[in-house]
mmCIF file of C-alpha atoms in Angstrom:
data_model
loop_
_atom_site.group_PDB
_atom_site.id
_atom_site.type_symbol
_atom_site.label_atom_id
_atom_site.label_comp_id
_atom_site.label_asym_id
_atom_site.label_seq_id
_atom_site.Cartn_x
_atom_site.Cartn_y
_atom_site.Cartn_z
ATOM 1 C CA UNK I 1 -0.067 -0.004 -0.071
ATOM 2 C CA UNK I 2 1.316 3.151 -0.893
ATOM 3 C CA UNK I 3 1.646 6.618 1.395
ATOM 4 C CA UNK I 4 1.439 6.833 5.039
ATOM 5 C CA UNK I 5 -1.695 5.624 6.366
ATOM 6 C CA UNK I 6 -3.087 5.545 9.850
ATOM 7 C CA UNK I 7 -6.279 2.927 10.116
ATOM 8 C CA UNK I 8 -8.928 3.698 12.282
ATOM 9 C CA UNK I 9 -11.579 1.589 13.727
ATOM 10 C CA UNK I 10 -14.254 2.178 16.479
ATOM 11 C CA UNK I 11 -12.643 2.193 19.942
ATOM 12 C CA UNK I 12 -9.208 3.546 18.768
ATOM 13 C CA UNK I 13 -7.156 5.338 21.311
ATOM 14 C CA UNK I 14 -7.279 9.004 20.608
ATOM 15 C CA UNK I 15 -3.754 10.120 21.423
ATOM 16 C CA UNK I 16 -2.018 7.008 19.617
ATOM 17 C CA UNK I 17 -3.719 7.925 16.241
ATOM 18 C CA UNK I 18 -3.630 11.726 16.567
ATOM 19 C CA UNK I 19 -0.796 12.550 18.196
ATOM 20 C CA UNK I 20 1.182 10.274 15.519
ATOM 21 C CA UNK I 21 -0.774 12.050 12.594
ATOM 22 C CA UNK I 22 0.421 15.399 14.373
ATOM 23 C CA UNK I 23 4.188 14.601 14.471
ATOM 24 C CA UNK I 24 4.300 13.398 10.861
ATOM 25 C CA UNK I 25 2.177 16.286 9.646
ATOM 26 C CA UNK I 26 4.515 18.900 11.357
ATOM 27 C CA UNK I 27 7.197 17.455 9.284
ATOM 28 C CA UNK I 28 5.357 18.089 6.111
ATOM 29 C CA UNK I 29 4.291 14.781 5.416
ATOM 30 C CA UNK I 30 1.113 13.807 3.595
ATOM 31 C CA UNK I 31 -0.911 11.312 6.244
ATOM 32 C CA UNK I 32 -3.907 9.782 5.335
ATOM 33 C CA UNK I 33 -6.594 8.811 8.111
ATOM 34 C CA UNK I 34 -8.374 5.804 6.719
ATOM 35 C CA UNK I 35 -11.648 4.402 8.282
ATOM 36 C CA UNK I 36 -11.980 0.624 8.040
ATOM 37 C CA UNK I 37 -15.585 1.078 7.714
ATOM 38 C CA UNK I 38 -18.129 2.415 4.697
ATOM 39 C CA UNK I 39 -18.507 5.728 6.812
ATOM 40 C CA UNK I 40 -15.894 8.190 7.222
ATOM 41 C CA UNK I 41 -16.909 8.887 11.072
ATOM 42 C CA UNK I 42 -14.896 6.811 13.508
ATOM 43 C CA UNK I 43 -15.367 6.654 17.351
ATOM 44 C CA UNK I 44 -12.603 6.840 19.773
ATOM 45 C CA UNK I 45 -12.314 5.053 22.788
ATOM 46 C CA UNK I 46 -13.087 8.047 24.565
ATOM 47 C CA UNK I 47 -16.282 8.884 22.698
ATOM 48 C CA UNK I 48 -14.825 11.609 20.224
ATOM 49 C CA UNK I 49 -15.857 11.136 16.648
ATOM 50 C CA UNK I 50 -13.011 11.707 13.987
ATOM 51 C CA UNK I 51 -13.792 12.352 10.323
ATOM 52 C CA UNK I 52 -11.383 10.024 8.172
ATOM 53 C CA UNK I 53 -10.491 11.232 4.791
ATOM 54 C CA UNK I 54 -10.951 7.928 3.352
ATOM 55 C CA UNK I 55 -12.831 4.504 3.764
ATOM 56 C CA UNK I 56 -11.133 1.403 3.417
ATOM 57 C CA UNK I 57 -13.121 0.487 0.149
ATOM 58 C CA UNK I 58 -11.666 3.879 -1.258
ATOM 59 C CA UNK I 59 -8.130 2.977 -1.020
ATOM 60 C CA UNK I 60 -6.073 0.496 -2.981
ATOM 61 C CA UNK I 61 -4.903 -1.985 -0.446
ATOM 62 C CA UNK I 62 -3.258 -4.059 -3.251
ATOM 63 C CA UNK I 63 -0.901 -1.324 -4.419
ATOM 64 C CA UNK I 64 2.817 -2.281 -3.851
ATOM 65 C CA UNK I 65 4.751 -0.164 -1.702
ATOM 66 C CA UNK I 66 7.493 1.471 -3.402
ATOM 67 C CA UNK I 67 9.556 0.750 -0.189
ATOM 68 C CA UNK I 68 9.894 1.373 3.619
ATOM 69 C CA UNK I 69 8.826 5.010 3.257
ATOM 70 C CA UNK I 70 5.193 3.595 2.650
ATOM 71 C CA UNK I 71 3.919 3.037 6.277
ATOM 72 C CA UNK I 72 0.808 1.429 7.496
ATOM 73 C CA UNK I 73 -0.124 2.623 10.964
ATOM 74 C CA UNK I 74 -2.171 1.022 13.669
ATOM 75 C CA UNK I 75 -3.217 2.812 16.683
ATOM 76 C CA UNK I 76 -4.053 0.852 19.962
ATOM 77 C CA UNK I 77 -7.064 1.331 22.033
ATOM 78 C CA UNK I 78 -9.861 -1.223 23.054
ATOM 79 C CA UNK I 79 -12.076 -2.337 21.182
ATOM 80 C CA UNK I 80 -10.398 -0.458 18.402
ATOM 81 C CA UNK I 81 -7.264 -2.873 18.045
ATOM 82 C CA UNK I 82 -9.568 -5.752 18.138
ATOM 83 C CA UNK I 83 -11.527 -4.316 15.314
ATOM 84 C CA UNK I 84 -8.424 -3.770 13.405
ATOM 85 C CA UNK I 85 -7.222 -7.156 14.112
ATOM 86 C CA UNK I 86 -10.639 -8.803 12.856
ATOM 87 C CA UNK I 87 -10.634 -6.858 9.632
ATOM 88 C CA UNK I 88 -9.474 -9.387 7.085
ATOM 89 C CA UNK I 89 -8.831 -7.455 3.917
ATOM 90 C CA UNK I 90 -6.581 -5.067 6.051
ATOM 91 C CA UNK I 91 -4.765 -7.719 7.667
ATOM 92 C CA UNK I 92 -3.997 -9.592 4.464
ATOM 93 C CA UNK I 93 -2.984 -5.997 2.927
ATOM 94 C CA UNK I 94 -0.612 -5.399 6.019
ATOM 95 C CA UNK I 95 0.956 -8.898 5.127
ATOM 96 C CA UNK I 96 1.379 -8.204 1.444
ATOM 97 C CA UNK I 97 2.601 -4.511 2.183
ATOM 98 C CA UNK I 98 5.284 -6.018 4.632
ATOM 99 C CA UNK I 99 6.318 -8.861 2.233
ATOM 100 C CA UNK I 100 6.869 -6.346 -0.590
ATOM 101 C CA UNK I 101 9.109 -4.158 1.657
ATOM 102 C CA UNK I 102 6.786 -1.660 3.094
ATOM 103 C CA UNK I 103 6.874 -0.615 6.915
ATOM 104 C CA UNK I 104 4.438 -1.487 9.476
ATOM 105 C CA UNK I 105 3.841 0.636 12.647
ATOM 106 C CA UNK I 106 1.736 -0.449 15.637
ATOM 107 C CA UNK I 107 1.313 0.933 19.214
ATOM 108 C CA UNK I 108 0.076 -0.215 22.641
ATOM 109 C CA UNK I 109 -2.218 -3.166 21.970
ATOM 110 C CA UNK I 110 -1.471 -3.098 18.305
ATOM 111 C CA UNK I 111 1.740 -4.929 18.106
ATOM 112 C CA UNK I 112 0.278 -8.195 19.893
ATOM 113 C CA UNK I 113 -2.881 -8.126 17.916
ATOM 114 C CA UNK I 114 -1.978 -6.756 14.632
ATOM 115 C CA UNK I 115 1.765 -7.054 13.847
ATOM 116 C CA UNK I 116 1.669 -10.711 15.442
ATOM 117 C CA UNK I 117 -0.203 -11.742 12.276
ATOM 118 C CA UNK I 118 2.969 -11.456 10.137
ATOM 119 C CA UNK I 119 5.439 -14.208 9.585
ATOM 120 C CA UNK I 120 9.043 -14.275 10.249
ATOM 121 C CA UNK I 121 9.350 -12.275 13.365
ATOM 122 C CA UNK I 122 12.087 -14.114 14.924
ATOM 123 C CA UNK I 123 14.582 -11.865 16.548
ATOM 124 C CA UNK I 124 12.580 -8.736 15.966
ATOM 125 C CA UNK I 125 12.969 -6.219 19.024
ATOM 126 C CA UNK I 126 9.551 -4.800 19.675
ATOM 127 C CA UNK I 127 7.693 -2.915 22.355
ATOM 128 C CA UNK I 128 4.035 -2.856 23.441
ATOM 129 C CA UNK I 129 1.533 -2.383 26.295
ATOM 130 C CA UNK I 130 2.619 -4.653 28.903
ATOM 131 C CA UNK I 131 0.321 -8.035 28.705
ATOM 132 C CA UNK I 132 0.187 -7.978 24.803
ATOM 133 C CA UNK I 133 3.497 -9.072 24.032
ATOM 134 C CA UNK I 134 2.947 -13.043 24.163
ATOM 135 C CA UNK I 135 1.795 -13.584 20.643
ATOM 136 C CA UNK I 136 4.700 -11.782 19.339
ATOM 137 C CA UNK I 137 7.155 -13.460 21.823
ATOM 138 C CA UNK I 138 5.754 -16.700 20.995
ATOM 139 C CA UNK I 139 6.941 -16.044 17.312
ATOM 140 C CA UNK I 140 10.631 -15.247 18.338
ATOM 141 C CA UNK I 141 10.376 -11.516 18.836
ATOM 142 C CA UNK I 142 11.962 -9.741 21.608
ATOM 143 C CA UNK I 143 9.995 -7.521 24.025
ATOM 144 C CA UNK I 144 11.773 -4.669 25.425
ATOM 145 C CA UNK I 145 10.120 -1.956 27.517
ATOM 146 C CA UNK I 146 11.214 1.101 25.512
ATOM 147 C CA UNK I 147 9.058 4.249 24.410
ATOM 148 C CA UNK I 148 9.509 3.150 20.866
ATOM 149 C CA UNK I 149 11.366 0.720 18.850
ATOM 150 C CA UNK I 150 12.432 0.611 15.328
ATOM 151 C CA UNK I 151 13.613 -2.758 14.252
ATOM 152 C CA UNK I 152 14.003 -2.832 10.525
ATOM 153 C CA UNK I 153 10.628 -2.017 8.816
ATOM 154 C CA UNK I 154 8.671 -2.729 11.999
ATOM 155 C CA UNK I 155 8.194 0.360 14.203
ATOM 156 C CA UNK I 156 6.142 -0.245 17.592
ATOM 157 C CA UNK I 157 5.304 2.128 20.478
ATOM 158 C CA UNK I 158 4.400 1.274 24.069
ATOM 159 C CA UNK I 159 1.382 3.136 25.167
ATOM 160 C CA UNK I 160 -0.726 6.453 24.781
ATOM 161 C CA UNK I 161 1.987 8.060 27.042
ATOM 162 C CA UNK I 162 4.707 7.306 24.196
ATOM 163 C CA UNK I 163 2.415 8.143 21.406
ATOM 164 C CA UNK I 164 4.935 11.228 20.409
ATOM 165 C CA UNK I 165 7.932 9.065 20.781
ATOM 166 C CA UNK I 166 6.279 6.529 18.492
ATOM 167 C CA UNK I 167 5.361 9.243 15.921
ATOM 168 C CA UNK I 168 9.092 10.651 16.146
ATOM 169 C CA UNK I 169 10.503 7.048 15.499
ATOM 170 C CA UNK I 170 8.329 6.756 12.217
ATOM 171 C CA UNK I 171 9.485 10.204 11.325
ATOM 172 C CA UNK I 172 13.155 9.104 12.111
ATOM 173 C CA UNK I 173 12.698 6.739 9.465
ATOM 174 C CA UNK I 174 10.963 8.679 6.937
ATOM 175 C CA UNK I 175 12.546 12.091 7.301
ATOM 176 C CA UNK I 176 15.411 11.922 9.848
ATOM 177 C CA UNK I 177 16.482 15.598 9.010
ATOM 178 C CA UNK I 178 13.167 16.643 10.235
ATOM 179 C CA UNK I 179 13.319 15.154 13.853
ATOM 180 C CA UNK I 180 14.887 17.955 15.680
ATOM 181 C CA UNK I 181 13.038 20.426 13.902
ATOM 182 C CA UNK I 182 9.628 18.932 15.051
ATOM 183 C CA UNK I 183 10.946 18.208 18.606
ATOM 184 C CA UNK I 184 11.864 21.939 18.881
ATOM 185 C CA UNK I 185 8.496 22.894 17.525
ATOM 186 C CA UNK I 186 6.811 20.773 20.167
ATOM 187 C CA UNK I 187 9.163 21.961 22.949
ATOM 188 C CA UNK I 188 10.921 18.651 23.396
ATOM 189 C CA UNK I 189 14.412 18.672 24.056
ATOM 190 C CA UNK I 190 14.634 15.108 25.212
ATOM 191 C CA UNK I 191 12.556 12.169 24.382
#
């Protein structure tokens, strides 16, 4: 799948989706908010309605990525993460995207429920909300309780409190020269 895409399902964690979106847009990147439903409106885990720019039916899930700069992003939150993981067309697209050289990023519960659906995770270092690591560990991935982790083309974040760090880790892959500028604009001198 081409572009930088954040997938939203009812029950997504507000800050994990929107802080990531904010960090990337501050760097001048085009980010697509995509509802996994036939409607643009998606309700967060805290009852906030967000209008996505696209629905899943409107995007080309089969478009091969041009490389690691094409990123599929999965916020956590409940039941949002379960809804993402249960969306078969999206999970099949994620597997194809990763196999074709694209990047996959997930935060909080999403590494455990979404990223764990990928194959060949042996030795991949990751983080997630504690309690959601078992499926990845069972596939040979290595859990570490860091704010955000980039291991090859997999980027993971710990929790809502680490959403900005997660966004910055994605930015470090896409536009490393913009990281300090965005941190300064957000008055973040250490992360």
